[in-house]
Amino acid sequence: MSDPQGLSAYAELDLARAARRGYPEAVYCEGKTAQQVAGIAAAVRDRPDVTTLFTRASAEHAEAVLHELPDARHFPEARLLAWPAAPPAPAGGRVLVLAAGTSDVPVAQEALLTARYLGRDAGLIADVGVAGLHRVLGRIDELREADVVVVAAGMDGALPSVVAGLVSVPVVALPTSVGYGAAFGGIAALLSMLNACSPGVAVVNIDNGYGAGHLAAQIAAVRR
Amino acid sequence: MSDPQGLSAYAELDLARAARRGYPEAVYCEGKTAQQVAGIAAAVRDRPDVTTLFTRASAEHAEAVLHELPDARHFPEARLLAWPAAPPAPAGGRVLVLAAGTSDVPVAQEALLTARYLGRDAGLIADVGVAGLHRVLGRIDELREADVVVVAAGMDGALPSVVAGLVSVPVVALPTSVGYGAAFGGIAALLSMLNACSPGVAVVNIDNGYGAGHLAAQIAAVRR
Amino acid sequence: MSDPQGLSAYAELDLARAARRGYPEAVYCEGKTAQQVAGIAAAVRDRPDVTTLFTRASAEHAEAVLHELPDARHFPEARLLAWPAAPPAPAGGRVLVLAAGTSDVPVAQEALLTARYLGRDAGLIADVGVAGLHRVLGRIDELREADVVVVAAGMDGALPSVVAGLVSVPVVALPTSVGYGAAFGGIAALLSMLNACSPGVAVVNIDNGYGAGHLAAQIAAVRR
Amino acid sequence: MSDPQGLSAYAELDLARAARRGYPEAVYCEGKTAQQVAGIAAAVRDRPDVTTLFTRASAEHAEAVLHELPDARHFPEARLLAWPAAPPAPAGGRVLVLAAGTSDVPVAQEALLTARYLGRDAGLIADVGVAGLHRVLGRIDELREADVVVVAAGMDGALPSVVAGLVSVPVVALPTSVGYGAAFGGIAALLSMLNACSPGVAVVNIDNGYGAGHLAAQIAAVRR
Amino acid sequence: MSDPQGLSAYAELDLARAARRGYPEAVYCEGKTAQQVAGIAAAVRDRPDVTTLFTRASAEHAEAVLHELPDARHFPEARLLAWPAAPPAPAGGRVLVLAAGTSDVPVAQEALLTARYLGRDAGLIADVGVAGLHRVLGRIDELREADVVVVAAGMDGALPSVVAGLVSVPVVALPTSVGYGAAFGGIAALLSMLNACSPGVAVVNIDNGYGAGHLAAQIAAVRR
Amino acid sequence: MSDPQGLSAYAELDLARAARRGYPEAVYCEGKTAQQVAGIAAAVRDRPDVTTLFTRASAEHAEAVLHELPDARHFPEARLLAWPAAPPAPAGGRVLVLAAGTSDVPVAQEALLTARYLGRDAGLIADVGVAGLHRVLGRIDELREADVVVVAAGMDGALPSVVAGLVSVPVVALPTSVGYGAAFGGIAALLSMLNACSPGVAVVNIDNGYGAGHLAAQIAAVRR
Amino acid sequence: MSDPQGLSAYAELDLARAARRGYPEAVYCEGKTAQQVAGIAAAVRDRPDVTTLFTRASAEHAEAVLHELPDARHFPEARLLAWPAAPPAPAGGRVLVLAAGTSDVPVAQEALLTARYLGRDAGLIADVGVAGLHRVLGRIDELREADVVVVAAGMDGALPSVVAGLVSVPVVALPTSVGYGAAFGGIAALLSMLNACSPGVAVVNIDNGYGAGHLAAQIAAVRR
Amino acid sequence: MSDPQGLSAYAELDLARAARRGYPEAVYCEGKTAQQVAGIAAAVRDRPDVTTLFTRASAEHAEAVLHELPDARHFPEARLLAWPAAPPAPAGGRVLVLAAGTSDVPVAQEALLTARYLGRDAGLIADVGVAGLHRVLGRIDELREADVVVVAAGMDGALPSVVAGLVSVPVVALPTSVGYGAAFGGIAALLSMLNACSPGVAVVNIDNGYGAGHLAAQIAAVRR
């Protein structure tokens, strides 16, 4: 299935990136054919020293990756595959991911797993939206132990503003497309987060769990 | 200055409205000339039984009203004039107005005064935004004594969602144009409120303090 | 099928909410897997004292709920399930729901049923759009007997403005995504309602029948 | 002040248009300098057989026109000048213009005057918005005598839909930028009109009184 | 299949409309179930004196109508059914429909058929977009014989502006959702038409062939 | 399958266009039925002197074309068919097409093939996005040999601005709908390109590979 | 007034750009203080071999430039200053600029002057909008003599599509912010141009006369 | 001028915030009256242990602050005042601020000063936009010495994506409202940054220099 020799027609891998930037490149599967993803998977097979993440992978993409890299680990809910299967030993600070509602969990997990595979200690707390403030206030100790907090929320996107008012570390605000009508596929949450009345909120693209996890990993990196 | 005989060229007063709907008509000044507003003020002069509010009144509008109705009461910050000057004796339930930040106060006051002049007992608490949750949590007893809460907020518009999770009565969400950049003149706050993750949130137009106060007065009205 | 022990991985139920806020929590099914919904249904099974609504439930969600709660009541058109099946005895005021056109009926029914299951007396009138004013004018007595009127309308969203001019109680404006082209999935109706030239209009999110019914139930609640 | 010899650098008049299309060209002043408008005024001076309208004229534009054409007629509220001063004798059908609110009157007058100067019998009724339906219902005989109805409305833009349900002739819907917040400078009214649930609504651009009057004059033209 | 007795639960027919307004009501099928459409079809069966149009009908809707009204006429490309099958004898003026491109033809046909079934003489010319001006210029005689011209166009929506500059009668501009990318489902064409630099352009909603045909029929109606 | 005699009902071919404008007309398949496309294919069969491109062709469209023109060449990834199969001998300057990422390749190929079939020498370089500047800097010699550069990019759309700063020839910026969330189907890339801080950037519609290739072919044409 | 020594705090001049890219850098004045512009003017004073353009210059900016470079040439309508005053001798092809209406002339002149100062032979034709097609058709010989045509248009932005259908060379479409209401400051024209149904249209930013002229100069450059 | 006793009517200071969150509260002046700002300045006068920043201060606001706190430091270009005048001794990592163009400098300075007054070592490099890549490539050593890079850019907003590809630390992307037309007051830059094809980009609101500086200070904080 793989077609490494034709790879240059559609992709130019950047395996030196881990060395150059400190973080490996991820393969964004959406918009690529299964055959192209397979081609890339085959090309990284002899570089087990570099962790490769396949993000936004459909079932068909996953099958293609697992055909080339049978021991890759697949997280279907987060639409992610990681190879090699084991994340590196954690270094640097603690990343805590919050999901405002149940429907925000898949994107939150993408952030969680990205942070882990980039080498951070990371955890996840689900269903702590602002409609029941006691939920988030009940977790304040965990919040204050983190070095960076990722907050995934759709609908009104109010949670990052509330969390940023409770902690002193940066909050990565991850808007999700959860909601309907005037949620506009995450725009309402995105705008809410960009206008957070608490400072210290770093916004990423809608449903961009990978980006949120990567940014959090950088913020919590071992300081030089 | 007044021109009551020319009134029909631009306005058809509806003085029977107070009888018909239970609430008098307000005069929306923006977009009217000072002379037109004066003409209307002159026309209501012999109906002191009906409270008339002049909303969104510029200094020039206010001068025109006060020329015709010298004993009207002028609230410059809220851009409102009321005639007769004294509000009716309060009846029905309690209206509580919150302003998330200092800049939201003028619109919040327009809501407060509208509720009072429509016959409700009403109060205002300022600067209780979600960036410092202890502020709103410290007012929870006052919140729970109200029969309806109006929440004016700009920027992320997150406060109504938080408040609606704390009380059992309806929350009137009043987005303000406070903010900049991606606040888009109140759109961010408006969308946030329309997508509030707590039920029980009634949204009105951006900066529509009059509408919020009127709706709150209706919600807290004496039940038939 | 149910998985209550794994529940905390994706949801933190708030069964105390009915006691705390006076209204029980609803389960928003969209964005949850059937298995997650089943897990929640199983978790509420031993709390028949609290009415639980499952909203925006697909056929698959409904099947999952009915597997756990066989005596739940399913309203497919409104995409709603209620458990226990019987609504509480009505208390408080009268909720009247209008649907401007036939296509607005499903969302209007979601509002109607929500109000009923939260304990209000509620009724529905369909197909009374402004293109034939005689329809709504012919119902004016019913309108004036309500303590709150919910108006579901798509397309031009003009009906709430007309109704609010005819009654003295609050109107909950419920924009629907009915229409095409420049209706923009309900945005035209939403904007029209936010700019209603009659005061007393409380706007909720597009297609948010649950939210409209909940808000109406709160407005018509037994006054303390 | 005039500069007819330089005219070709910025304008190419189309005086044959009245003959070709049956309606003369209008001079849209906004975006032209007073000197350019003066140049055009001077160029039409020897063509009194063709009615020329100067639209969206500021005070400065008006002064420039009146310097060249001292007997032109100036309607400051409608920002219009007409030359020659007298409209042609009316022919064709009846044009009726409605203004939903007082603030919509200037744009409605631009429509009224345009229809008159293009040779139609035309009248105007002000302040008949849908918040008080009895106002428009009280004018139903006048409405049904018109051959075309122009309806100027801002805010919710609901009036054209209501009127189109009451008459059998075309309704020209003229959205105005009256309103604030989510009125978005007339977008709410525009969308409402484009989605009117009554057929027979012809929409023109926001605040385009000239276009509405022109279209109405064409609809009510003498049939060939 | 039909369910006339349940009709009032979702629709209130307005069969008196033809008498009252001069034009019969149409049944907008989108958003209605096949069963509801069948119910309406059954209800009009004994009123062959009134032409009923079923618009935006899917194959399933069409089947339901034809089951109740087997002699109705079905135009699948225009998604329209008419009953009785034969249009009334033409009266009033001539309606000419232009389709800028091949993809605009279905919507243009909906306009054509609507005008015919409302009693006008009507014709259609396809594929005369502005990219080849000779096409439209070659049809100028036909254009000038019409009493109203409907112009269906997607993409840049430039054709109505060009046509309105060539004829003296009103042009009904019918934006279509043809195009991609920044055509935004017809918004580009809609905006272009609202800003037509030629006066005399009446805009209707995107893809609203029925509305365009109805408006054209009214414009070309027999004058009282 | 073909229906050339019915062709005039939906299309008016412009085979003289190649002579008149120097470039043949293309057949835009989207929105046309397979039967209509077949009809057009049949109609061009006896004009092998004119190259005909069928763009945005689905599998069904392609089958219809190949049935009429069995020796046409089909490029499924670019959704393009060309007939006759061989492009003309290259003349004029060099067209270079860049694709920022793998997902931008199909649209880039549509541009590449269009330029070739309109008679230019053209090449393609893939996966040279700004996240790894060394990729584009490593191709600077190839860039500077081109007479026009087409740059296809989605997401941030930053590449055309960077490339335009490196070359002296025009850059055709081709936004793609690659991305998610706030990419808004290519709007982010489109806006970025319209605001390129380097001059010399010519923007075309989102995903409009045909338009980009055509424009590039014109820019690189043999000068008269 | 000038402050060259402080220059590095706000600007890093790129005088080598003319050599590197073949076209000199322009100074975009908007958003710079008069003092900053003066500092830059002083810094280029000893490089008369490089033509410097100061674009979007207010009266205050112009005064600052002329104080440092008294022999610069100032074109107030186009808000442009050029130094040295004389454009280079023309080389390459012919640039023709069209302005659809009188109000589009200033932006069109910015394009014209930019092309001239970058070394092209260039001309301008004003007021040839599509409302009177005979105007543009009467100029067809001039159009066909150009090597590139720049078309400045606001409102419906229809002219570039018409012109591109008449010529074989590239058309640079320059949307202007001329218009009102749903023109949205040039968005309607911009979208219309991006969706031009004729291929060969290169779009630049709204009111970006400099960019249009620069692109045209590159397209008409002496071919290597 | 100050009115500390009336302070509670419009503001509730949170002086404990520095202790609680580690960063003091800033006073956002826009939307506050000069008198309100003066009241706040007076209230902090006896807390010199807490650094107070007054952001988005007009000349009038600045005068009010300096009247109460004569030894405050005023940075007019950045619209900022700081009291006490001296920033704390730097601790934690290095913050580097880039401004893409001269017009982005004021917002970049607000970021720079905020970071300094919150206790970081910070520097600024101006005019390094992507139109001349050699500018930013020439600063790569400085870039790689920073612990966080803030990038202020308007127009195409492309610089953060380029910078994030060159460094391993987080990039705070600060869109500015610099640009015109389709820049839409910073929306183009904002969207570009949200869609940056390099990971590691943290976006803040348009023109939110304070927020960018605060976030950068948190990212570069002394690790616990």
Tab-separated table of N, CA and C in Angstrom, chain C residues 129-200:
chain	number	residue	atom	x	y	z
C	129	GLY	N	-48.343	32.630	11.237
C	129	GLY	CA	-47.348	33.599	10.778
C	129	GLY	C	-47.949	34.929	10.358
C	130	VAL	N	-47.110	35.950	10.213
C	130	VAL	CA	-47.600	37.302	9.947
C	130	VAL	C	-48.091	37.494	8.510
C	131	ALA	N	-47.799	36.524	7.620
C	131	ALA	CA	-48.306	36.671	6.255
C	131	ALA	C	-49.835	36.684	6.234
C	132	GLY	N	-50.465	36.117	7.259
C	132	GLY	CA	-51.931	36.182	7.368
C	132	GLY	C	-52.276	36.645	8.773
C	133	LEU	N	-52.278	37.959	8.956
C	133	LEU	CA	-52.425	38.525	10.305
C	133	LEU	C	-53.698	38.072	10.999
C	134	HIS	N	-54.741	37.798	10.183
C	134	HIS	CA	-56.009	37.389	10.783
C	134	HIS	C	-55.836	36.140	11.654
C	135	ARG	N	-54.828	35.330	11.314
C	135	ARG	CA	-54.618	34.103	12.111
C	135	ARG	C	-54.235	34.433	13.547
C	136	VAL	N	-53.263	35.313	13.699
C	136	VAL	CA	-52.837	35.625	15.067
C	136	VAL	C	-53.863	36.523	15.751
C	137	LEU	N	-54.461	37.428	15.004
C	137	LEU	CA	-55.469	38.306	15.620
C	137	LEU	C	-56.678	37.496	16.078
C	138	GLY	N	-56.947	36.371	15.389
C	138	GLY	CA	-58.075	35.531	15.789
C	138	GLY	C	-57.828	34.764	17.081
C	139	ARG	N	-56.583	34.775	17.552
C	139	ARG	CA	-56.222	34.045	18.778
C	139	ARG	C	-55.928	34.984	19.933
C	140	ILE	N	-56.349	36.217	19.807
C	140	ILE	CA	-55.885	37.213	20.772
C	140	ILE	C	-56.354	36.927	22.201
C	141	ASP	N	-57.533	36.320	22.344
C	141	ASP	CA	-57.988	36.023	23.703
C	141	ASP	C	-57.100	34.976	24.367
C	142	GLU	N	-56.758	33.936	23.619
C	142	GLU	CA	-55.847	32.928	24.163
C	142	GLU	C	-54.498	33.544	24.525
C	143	LEU	N	-54.032	34.450	23.653
C	143	LEU	CA	-52.757	35.106	23.908
C	143	LEU	C	-52.795	35.867	25.227
C	144	ARG	N	-53.889	36.563	25.444
C	144	ARG	CA	-53.952	37.433	26.623
C	144	ARG	C	-54.223	36.661	27.907
C	145	GLU	N	-54.517	35.373	27.794
C	145	GLU	CA	-54.689	34.562	29.001
C	145	GLU	C	-53.375	33.948	29.481
C	146	ALA	N	-52.340	34.022	28.666
C	146	ALA	CA	-51.074	33.402	29.039
C	146	ALA	C	-50.271	34.299	29.973
C	147	ASP	N	-49.395	33.682	30.768
C	147	ASP	CA	-48.493	34.439	31.638
C	147	ASP	C	-47.147	34.659	30.966
C	148	VAL	N	-46.900	33.916	29.927
C	148	VAL	CA	-45.710	34.116	29.106
C	148	VAL	C	-46.009	33.446	27.771
C	149	VAL	N	-45.547	34.050	26.688
C	149	VAL	CA	-45.775	33.485	25.353
C	149	VAL	C	-44.430	33.164	24.721
C	150	VAL	N	-44.257	31.931	24.281
C	150	VAL	CA	-43.065	31.553	23.525
C	150	VAL	C	-43.438	31.602	22.040
C	151	VAL	N	-42.636	32.284	21.220
C	151	VAL	CA	-42.942	32.387	19.797
C	151	VAL	C	-41.794	31.807	18.994
C	152	ALA	N	-42.047	30.659	18.348
C	152	ALA	CA	-41.034	30.041	17.494
C	152	ALA	C	-41.255	30.489	16.061
C	153	ALA	N	-40.218	31.036	15.433
C	153	ALA	CA	-40.363	31.502	14.051
C	153	ALA	C	-39.015	31.471	13.361
C	154	GLY	N	-39.035	31.088	12.078
C	154	GLY	CA	-37.844	31.152	11.248
C	154	GLY	C	-38.003	32.280	10.250
C	155	MET	N	-37.368	32.152	9.099
C	155	MET	CA	-37.459	33.118	8.018
C	155	MET	C	-37.269	34.555	8.530
C	156	ASP	N	-38.315	35.406	8.418
C	156	ASP	CA	-38.142	36.814	8.815
C	156	ASP	C	-38.231	37.032	10.323
C	157	GLY	N	-38.637	36.039	11.073
C	157	GLY	CA	-38.686	36.173	12.532
C	157	GLY	C	-39.520	37.338	13.013
C	158	ALA	N	-40.561	37.677	12.264
C	158	ALA	CA	-41.320	38.894	12.577
C	158	ALA	C	-42.396	38.693	13.624
C	159	LEU	N	-42.798	37.452	13.871
C	159	LEU	CA	-43.956	37.215	14.730
C	159	LEU	C	-43.772	37.677	16.184
C	160	PRO	N	-42.611	37.467	16.828
C	160	PRO	CA	-42.478	37.906	18.215
C	160	PRO	C	-42.723	39.409	18.375
C	161	SER	N	-42.253	40.191	17.427
C	161	SER	CA	-42.435	41.635	17.511
C	161	SER	C	-43.921	41.978	17.467
C	162	VAL	N	-44.661	41.310	16.578
C	162	VAL	CA	-46.099	41.543	16.462
C	162	VAL	C	-46.806	41.105	17.740
C	163	VAL	N	-46.472	39.924	18.254
C	163	VAL	CA	-47.132	39.404	19.451
C	163	VAL	C	-46.825	40.275	20.661
C	164	ALA	N	-45.568	40.699	20.797
C	164	ALA	CA	-45.202	41.519	21.958
C	164	ALA	C	-45.966	42.834	21.960
C	165	GLY	N	-46.399	43.275	20.795
C	165	GLY	CA	-47.200	44.493	20.736
C	165	GLY	C	-48.647	44.259	21.138
C	166	LEU	N	-49.031	43.007	21.282
C	166	LEU	CA	-50.431	42.679	21.571
C	166	LEU	C	-50.666	42.231	23.012
C	167	VAL	N	-49.614	41.836	23.717
C	167	VAL	CA	-49.789	41.318	25.075
C	167	VAL	C	-48.951	42.122	26.055
C	168	SER	N	-49.224	41.948	27.332
C	168	SER	CA	-48.447	42.685	28.334
C	168	SER	C	-47.424	41.810	29.035
C	169	VAL	N	-47.468	40.515	28.788
C	169	VAL	CA	-46.522	39.617	29.457
C	169	VAL	C	-45.269	39.437	28.602
C	170	PRO	N	-44.204	38.883	29.185
C	170	PRO	CA	-42.983	38.675	28.397
C	170	PRO	C	-43.197	37.694	27.250
C	171	VAL	N	-42.501	37.941	26.163
C	171	VAL	CA	-42.499	37.040	25.004
C	171	VAL	C	-41.114	36.426	24.888
C	172	VAL	N	-41.043	35.107	24.891
C	172	VAL	CA	-39.764	34.430	24.660
C	172	VAL	C	-39.666	34.149	23.168
C	173	ALA	N	-38.690	34.782	22.521
C	173	ALA	CA	-38.538	34.652	21.075
C	173	ALA	C	-37.568	33.526	20.770
C	174	LEU	N	-38.040	32.559	20.014
C	174	LEU	CA	-37.282	31.342	19.739
C	174	LEU	C	-37.036	31.253	18.233
C	175	PRO	N	-35.886	31.735	17.764
C	175	PRO	CA	-35.609	31.679	16.335
C	175	PRO	C	-35.368	30.240	15.896
C	176	THR	N	-35.849	29.887	14.712
C	176	THR	CA	-35.597	28.539	14.196
C	176	THR	C	-34.774	28.637	12.923
C	177	SER	N	-34.169	27.529	12.556
C	177	SER	CA	-33.320	27.510	11.363
C	177	SER	C	-34.133	27.278	10.098
C	178	VAL	N	-35.439	27.447	10.194
C	178	VAL	CA	-36.296	27.269	9.020
C	178	VAL	C	-36.060	28.413	8.037
C	179	GLY	N	-35.953	28.085	6.767
C	179	GLY	CA	-35.703	29.076	5.727
C	179	GLY	C	-34.530	28.636	4.877
C	180	TYR	N	-34.121	29.476	3.971
C	180	TYR	CA	-33.005	29.116	3.079
C	180	TYR	C	-32.330	30.399	2.638
C	181	GLY	N	-31.252	30.263	1.882
C	181	GLY	CA	-30.563	31.436	1.370
C	181	GLY	C	-30.182	32.383	2.493
C	182	ALA	N	-30.612	33.624	2.388
C	182	ALA	CA	-30.226	34.642	3.348
C	182	ALA	C	-30.891	34.470	4.707
C	183	ALA	N	-31.586	33.361	4.939
C	183	ALA	CA	-32.047	33.047	6.296
C	183	ALA	C	-30.859	32.620	7.142
C	184	PHE	N	-29.801	32.133	6.482
C	184	PHE	CA	-28.540	31.788	7.126
C	184	PHE	C	-28.741	30.915	8.356
C	185	GLY	N	-29.573	29.896	8.217
C	185	GLY	CA	-29.740	28.941	9.306
C	185	GLY	C	-30.304	29.544	10.575
C	186	GLY	N	-31.110	30.574	10.421
C	186	GLY	CA	-31.763	31.161	11.584
C	186	GLY	C	-31.215	32.511	12.000
C	187	ILE	N	-30.134	32.950	11.372
C	187	ILE	CA	-29.537	34.235	11.763
C	187	ILE	C	-30.487	35.385	11.455
C	188	ALA	N	-31.164	35.329	10.317
C	188	ALA	CA	-32.081	36.422	9.974
C	188	ALA	C	-33.158	36.544	11.042
C	189	ALA	N	-33.726	35.405	11.430
C	189	ALA	CA	-34.772	35.434	12.454
C	189	ALA	C	-34.208	35.905	13.791
C	190	LEU	N	-33.027	35.420	14.135
C	190	LEU	CA	-32.398	35.817	15.402
C	190	LEU	C	-32.193	37.328	15.453
C	191	LEU	N	-31.640	37.894	14.396
C	191	LEU	CA	-31.376	39.336	14.393
C	191	LEU	C	-32.676	40.118	14.456
C	192	SER	N	-33.651	39.645	13.708
C	192	SER	CA	-34.945	40.314	13.720
C	192	SER	C	-35.495	40.369	15.144
C	193	MET	N	-35.375	39.277	15.858
C	193	MET	CA	-35.915	39.209	17.218
C	193	MET	C	-35.118	40.072	18.186
C	194	LEU	N	-33.800	40.103	18.030
C	194	LEU	CA	-32.981	40.948	18.904
C	194	LEU	C	-33.300	42.424	18.692
C	195	ASN	N	-33.785	42.742	17.492
C	195	ASN	CA	-34.114	44.122	17.160
C	195	ASN	C	-35.604	44.386	17.164
C	196	ALA	N	-36.354	43.521	17.839
C	196	ALA	CA	-37.803	43.683	17.877
C	196	ALA	C	-38.162	45.102	18.285
C	197	CYS	N	-39.048	45.744	17.534
C	197	CYS	CA	-39.373	47.130	17.868
C	197	CYS	C	-40.336	47.208	19.045
C	198	SER	N	-40.893	46.097	19.486
C	198	SER	CA	-41.692	46.082	20.723
C	198	SER	C	-40.802	45.660	21.879
C	199	PRO	N	-40.856	46.342	23.026
C	199	PRO	CA	-40.093	45.832	24.175
C	199	PRO	C	-40.777	44.598	24.739
C	200	GLY	N	-40.033	43.886	25.583
C	200	GLY	CA	-40.598	42.710	26.242
C	200	GLY	C	-40.283	41.414	25.543
